[in-house]
């Protein structure tokens, strides 16, 4: 209940003396205690209870700064929990004014791909990477030092490594399709080539697309240059004809 927020703050402040035990308590049963605190946010915001909202932000921030990998991993992996954490930290009393995390996440932070990406595990890893980065660089960094963000930094390093590995390796579905193509013994043709091209890693697919774009741009540039030369030749020819007509008139 909102009326118990002060007791929750006192409990968290006291528990800082036994950080490891408190972190284990928070992390158990998929961070049920943290989720229960986050469920108080909509009620406090509906009542415009800014004292309660600021207190909630302090509670959530204190839990984040326990630097427990299990807690951070759950927040980064669960989109709903992550957004709830962002909502609570909009009212962080250490900030000069109210933040707009929800607006940024919902309106500006849109996931877009250059090529079709069907690897759900890789997409989830990319989302997790964004959330960890946002936690570290936007939600916590303005008021924290590097030591307080050590777990986030380590998790981000491993997540980036997973993303790089994911974009450099062929998707599992494509690998299966490639084996099927070999088993059929298809001769080399355009259809088979298109299918084998789709078996490439996402990085190779992007590079192929970039190569096609560069060729298309160069083709347009050559065509424009050819048109420009033709126009210049036409203007030169017209000028010469005008000059000849002038001389003949004299």
Short mmCIF file of C-alpha atoms in Angstrom, two decimals:
data_model
loop_
_atom_site.label_atom_id
_atom_site.label_comp_id
_atom_site.label_asym_id
_atom_site.label_seq_id
_atom_site.Cartn_x
_atom_site.Cartn_y
_atom_site.Cartn_z
CA UNK A 1 0.00 0.00 0.00
CA UNK A 2 1.06 3.60 -0.55
CA UNK A 3 0.70 4.21 3.18
CA UNK A 4 3.53 1.72 3.77
CA UNK A 5 6.04 3.44 1.48
CA UNK A 6 7.95 5.09 4.31
CA UNK A 7 8.35 1.71 6.01
CA UNK A 8 9.60 0.24 2.71
CA UNK A 9 12.17 3.03 2.38
CA UNK A 10 13.38 2.45 5.93
CA UNK A 11 13.61 -1.30 5.25
CA UNK A 12 15.66 -0.76 2.09
CA UNK A 13 17.94 1.76 3.82
CA UNK A 14 18.56 -0.64 6.69
CA UNK A 15 19.12 -3.57 4.33
CA UNK A 16 21.97 -1.71 2.59
CA UNK A 17 24.17 -2.90 5.45
CA UNK A 18 23.53 -6.47 4.28
CA UNK A 19 23.48 -5.91 0.54
CA UNK A 20 24.06 -9.50 -0.56
CA UNK A 21 21.29 -10.96 1.59
CA UNK A 22 18.89 -8.21 0.59
CA UNK A 23 19.73 -8.65 -3.11
CA UNK A 24 19.02 -12.39 -2.81
CA UNK A 25 15.68 -11.59 -1.19
CA UNK A 26 14.73 -9.14 -3.96
CA UNK A 27 15.82 -11.54 -6.73
CA UNK A 28 13.85 -14.53 -5.50
CA UNK A 29 10.64 -15.56 -7.29
CA UNK A 30 11.46 -13.40 -10.33
CA UNK A 31 11.87 -10.20 -8.29
CA UNK A 32 8.33 -10.40 -6.91
CA UNK A 33 9.11 -7.76 -4.26
CA UNK A 34 10.30 -5.26 -6.89
CA UNK A 35 7.26 -5.97 -9.06
CA UNK A 36 4.99 -5.36 -6.05
CA UNK A 37 6.62 -1.96 -5.51
CA UNK A 38 6.23 -1.08 -9.18
CA UNK A 39 2.52 -1.92 -9.03
CA UNK A 40 2.07 1.02 -6.64
CA UNK A 41 3.17 3.51 -9.29
CA UNK A 42 -0.09 3.82 -11.31
CA UNK A 43 -2.08 4.47 -8.14
CA UNK A 44 0.34 7.13 -6.91
CA UNK A 45 0.41 8.86 -10.30
CA UNK A 46 -3.39 8.79 -10.58
CA UNK A 47 -3.58 10.57 -7.23
CA UNK A 48 -0.87 13.09 -8.22
CA UNK A 49 0.90 12.09 -5.01
CA UNK A 50 4.34 13.46 -5.85
CA UNK A 51 5.76 12.59 -2.45
CA UNK A 52 4.78 8.95 -2.96
CA UNK A 53 6.12 9.01 -6.54
CA UNK A 54 9.48 10.41 -5.38
CA UNK A 55 9.61 7.79 -2.61
CA UNK A 56 8.89 5.02 -5.13
CA UNK A 57 11.69 6.33 -7.36
CA UNK A 58 14.10 6.21 -4.41
CA UNK A 59 13.07 2.62 -3.62
CA UNK A 60 13.49 1.44 -7.21
CA UNK A 61 16.80 3.24 -7.62
CA UNK A 62 18.15 1.76 -4.39
CA UNK A 63 17.27 -1.74 -5.61
CA UNK A 64 18.99 -1.10 -8.94
CA UNK A 65 22.11 0.11 -7.16
CA UNK A 66 22.41 -3.18 -5.31
CA UNK A 67 24.32 -4.11 -8.48
CA UNK A 68 22.87 -7.61 -8.45
CA UNK A 69 23.17 -9.35 -11.85
CA UNK A 70 19.95 -11.35 -11.39
CA UNK A 71 17.89 -8.22 -10.75
CA UNK A 72 19.44 -6.28 -13.61
CA UNK A 73 19.04 -9.24 -15.99
CA UNK A 74 15.34 -9.57 -15.19
CA UNK A 75 14.70 -5.84 -15.74
CA UNK A 76 16.63 -5.86 -19.01
CA UNK A 77 14.92 -9.01 -20.29
CA UNK A 78 11.32 -8.15 -19.39
CA UNK A 79 9.98 -5.23 -21.43
CA UNK A 80 7.03 -4.61 -19.09
CA UNK A 81 9.20 -4.50 -15.96
CA UNK A 82 11.73 -2.30 -17.73
CA UNK A 83 9.07 0.24 -18.71
CA UNK A 84 7.65 0.21 -15.18
CA UNK A 85 11.13 0.97 -13.81
CA UNK A 86 11.45 3.84 -16.30
CA UNK A 87 8.04 5.16 -15.21
CA UNK A 88 9.07 5.17 -11.56
CA UNK A 89 12.41 6.86 -12.23
CA UNK A 90 10.73 9.72 -14.08
CA UNK A 91 10.13 11.13 -10.59
CA UNK A 92 13.68 10.65 -9.30
CA UNK A 93 14.13 13.47 -6.74
CA UNK A 94 17.81 13.77 -7.71
CA UNK A 95 16.78 15.16 -11.11
CA UNK A 96 16.12 18.85 -11.71
CA UNK A 97 12.71 18.12 -13.18
CA UNK A 98 10.44 15.28 -14.25
CA UNK A 99 11.92 13.06 -16.96
CA UNK A 100 10.07 11.81 -20.06
CA UNK A 101 11.28 8.21 -20.29
CA UNK A 102 7.91 6.78 -21.33
CA UNK A 103 7.56 9.19 -24.23
CA UNK A 104 11.06 8.40 -25.49
CA UNK A 105 10.66 4.63 -25.22
CA UNK A 106 7.20 4.55 -26.83
CA UNK A 107 7.57 7.25 -29.48
CA UNK A 108 11.26 7.59 -30.36
CA UNK A 109 12.99 4.29 -29.56
CA UNK A 110 11.59 2.25 -32.46
CA UNK A 111 13.29 -0.99 -33.48
CA UNK A 112 14.10 -0.95 -37.21
CA UNK A 113 16.16 -3.32 -39.34
CA UNK A 114 17.91 -2.81 -42.65
CA UNK A 115 17.22 -6.40 -43.70
CA UNK A 116 14.52 -8.83 -42.64
CA UNK A 117 15.49 -10.26 -39.25
CA UNK A 118 13.70 -13.44 -38.18
CA UNK A 119 16.00 -14.63 -35.39
CA UNK A 120 13.82 -14.03 -32.31
CA UNK A 121 16.69 -14.75 -29.92
CA UNK A 122 18.91 -12.16 -31.59
CA UNK A 123 16.10 -9.59 -31.61
CA UNK A 124 15.56 -10.19 -27.87
CA UNK A 125 19.30 -9.73 -27.28
CA UNK A 126 19.27 -6.42 -29.18
CA UNK A 127 16.32 -5.21 -27.09
CA UNK A 128 18.14 -6.29 -23.93
CA UNK A 129 21.24 -4.38 -25.06
CA UNK A 130 19.17 -1.22 -25.55
CA UNK A 131 17.57 -1.54 -22.12
CA UNK A 132 20.88 -2.06 -20.33
CA UNK A 133 22.37 0.93 -22.18
CA UNK A 134 19.35 3.08 -21.29
CA UNK A 135 19.56 2.01 -17.65
CA UNK A 136 23.24 2.86 -17.46
CA UNK A 137 23.47 6.02 -19.56
CA UNK A 138 20.08 7.67 -19.00
CA UNK A 139 18.37 6.41 -15.87
CA UNK A 140 21.32 6.10 -13.50
CA UNK A 141 24.45 7.78 -14.84
CA UNK A 142 23.37 11.41 -14.20
CA UNK A 143 23.59 10.83 -10.43
CA UNK A 144 25.89 7.80 -10.12
CA UNK A 145 29.60 7.05 -10.47
CA UNK A 146 31.18 4.31 -12.60
CA UNK A 147 31.70 1.97 -9.63
CA UNK A 148 27.96 1.97 -8.89
CA UNK A 149 27.27 0.94 -12.49
CA UNK A 150 29.82 -1.90 -12.69
CA UNK A 151 27.25 -4.69 -13.09
CA UNK A 152 25.49 -2.81 -15.88
CA UNK A 153 28.80 -2.23 -17.65
CA UNK A 154 29.73 -5.92 -17.43
CA UNK A 155 26.29 -7.07 -18.60
CA UNK A 156 26.43 -4.63 -21.50
CA UNK A 157 29.81 -6.01 -22.59
CA UNK A 158 28.49 -9.58 -22.69
CA UNK A 159 25.25 -8.50 -24.40
CA UNK A 160 27.15 -6.61 -27.11
CA UNK A 161 29.27 -9.71 -27.67
CA UNK A 162 26.10 -11.78 -28.15
CA UNK A 163 24.73 -9.24 -30.63
CA UNK A 164 27.97 -9.24 -32.65
CA UNK A 165 28.01 -13.04 -32.67
CA UNK A 166 24.36 -13.08 -33.75
CA UNK A 167 24.79 -10.74 -36.72
CA UNK A 168 27.96 -12.49 -37.89
CA UNK A 169 26.56 -16.02 -37.82
CA UNK A 170 23.97 -17.40 -40.23
CA UNK A 171 20.50 -17.70 -38.65
CA UNK A 172 19.60 -21.23 -37.58
CA UNK A 173 16.63 -21.37 -39.95
CA UNK A 174 18.88 -20.35 -42.83
CA UNK A 175 21.47 -22.98 -41.95
CA UNK A 176 18.74 -25.65 -42.09
CA UNK A 177 17.58 -24.27 -45.44
CA UNK A 178 21.14 -24.39 -46.78
CA UNK A 179 21.47 -28.07 -45.84
CA UNK A 180 18.15 -28.78 -47.54
CA UNK A 181 19.41 -27.04 -50.69
CA UNK A 182 22.57 -29.18 -50.71
CA UNK A 183 20.57 -32.36 -50.18
CA UNK A 184 18.37 -31.53 -53.20
CA UNK A 185 21.49 -31.12 -55.31
CA UNK A 186 20.12 -28.07 -57.13
CA UNK A 187 22.24 -26.82 -59.98
CA UNK A 188 23.43 -23.22 -59.85
CA UNK A 189 20.70 -20.89 -61.07
CA UNK A 190 19.24 -17.54 -60.08
CA UNK A 191 16.61 -19.05 -57.79
CA UNK A 192 19.15 -21.22 -56.01
CA UNK A 193 21.49 -18.23 -55.74
CA UNK A 194 18.75 -16.10 -54.16
CA UNK A 195 18.01 -18.85 -51.67
CA UNK A 196 21.68 -19.30 -50.81
CA UNK A 197 22.07 -15.52 -50.43
CA UNK A 198 19.35 -15.54 -47.79
CA UNK A 199 21.44 -18.10 -45.88
CA UNK A 200 24.13 -15.49 -45.25
CA UNK A 201 24.58 -13.84 -41.89
CA UNK A 202 22.80 -10.55 -41.26
CA UNK A 203 26.12 -8.71 -41.57
CA UNK A 204 26.76 -10.17 -45.03
CA UNK A 205 23.18 -9.40 -46.07
CA UNK A 206 23.63 -5.77 -45.03
CA UNK A 207 26.93 -5.54 -46.91
CA UNK A 208 25.29 -7.02 -50.02
CA UNK A 209 22.48 -4.48 -49.79
CA UNK A 210 25.00 -1.69 -49.30
CA UNK A 211 26.88 -2.87 -52.39
CA UNK A 212 23.68 -2.80 -54.45
CA UNK A 213 22.86 0.69 -53.18
CA UNK A 214 26.34 1.95 -54.07
CA UNK A 215 26.06 0.49 -57.59
CA UNK A 216 22.63 2.09 -58.04
CA UNK A 217 23.96 5.47 -56.88
CA UNK A 218 26.93 5.25 -59.24
CA UNK A 219 24.61 4.35 -62.12
CA UNK A 220 22.46 7.41 -61.41
CA UNK A 221 25.57 9.60 -61.18
CA UNK A 222 26.82 8.30 -64.56
CA UNK A 223 23.44 8.92 -66.15
CA UNK A 224 23.31 12.45 -64.75
CA UNK A 225 26.84 13.10 -65.97
CA UNK A 226 25.92 11.81 -69.44
CA UNK A 227 22.86 14.07 -69.53
CA UNK A 228 24.94 17.02 -68.39
CA UNK A 229 27.50 16.43 -71.13
CA UNK A 230 24.80 16.10 -73.77
CA UNK A 231 23.22 19.34 -72.60
CA UNK A 232 26.56 21.10 -72.68
CA UNK A 233 27.27 19.78 -76.20
CA UNK A 234 23.84 20.96 -77.34
CA UNK A 235 24.44 24.41 -75.90
CA UNK A 236 27.86 24.58 -77.57
CA UNK A 237 26.39 23.50 -80.91
CA UNK A 238 23.60 26.06 -80.61
CA UNK A 239 26.11 28.79 -79.78
CA UNK A 240 28.23 27.87 -82.84
CA UNK A 241 25.19 27.87 -85.13
CA UNK A 242 24.15 31.27 -83.80
CA UNK A 243 27.62 32.63 -84.40
CA UNK A 244 27.66 31.29 -88.00
CA UNK A 245 24.28 32.84 -88.73
CA UNK A 246 25.50 36.16 -87.38
CA UNK A 247 28.59 36.11 -89.59
CA UNK A 248 26.58 35.16 -92.66
CA UNK A 249 24.18 38.01 -91.97
CA UNK A 250 27.06 40.47 -92.06
#
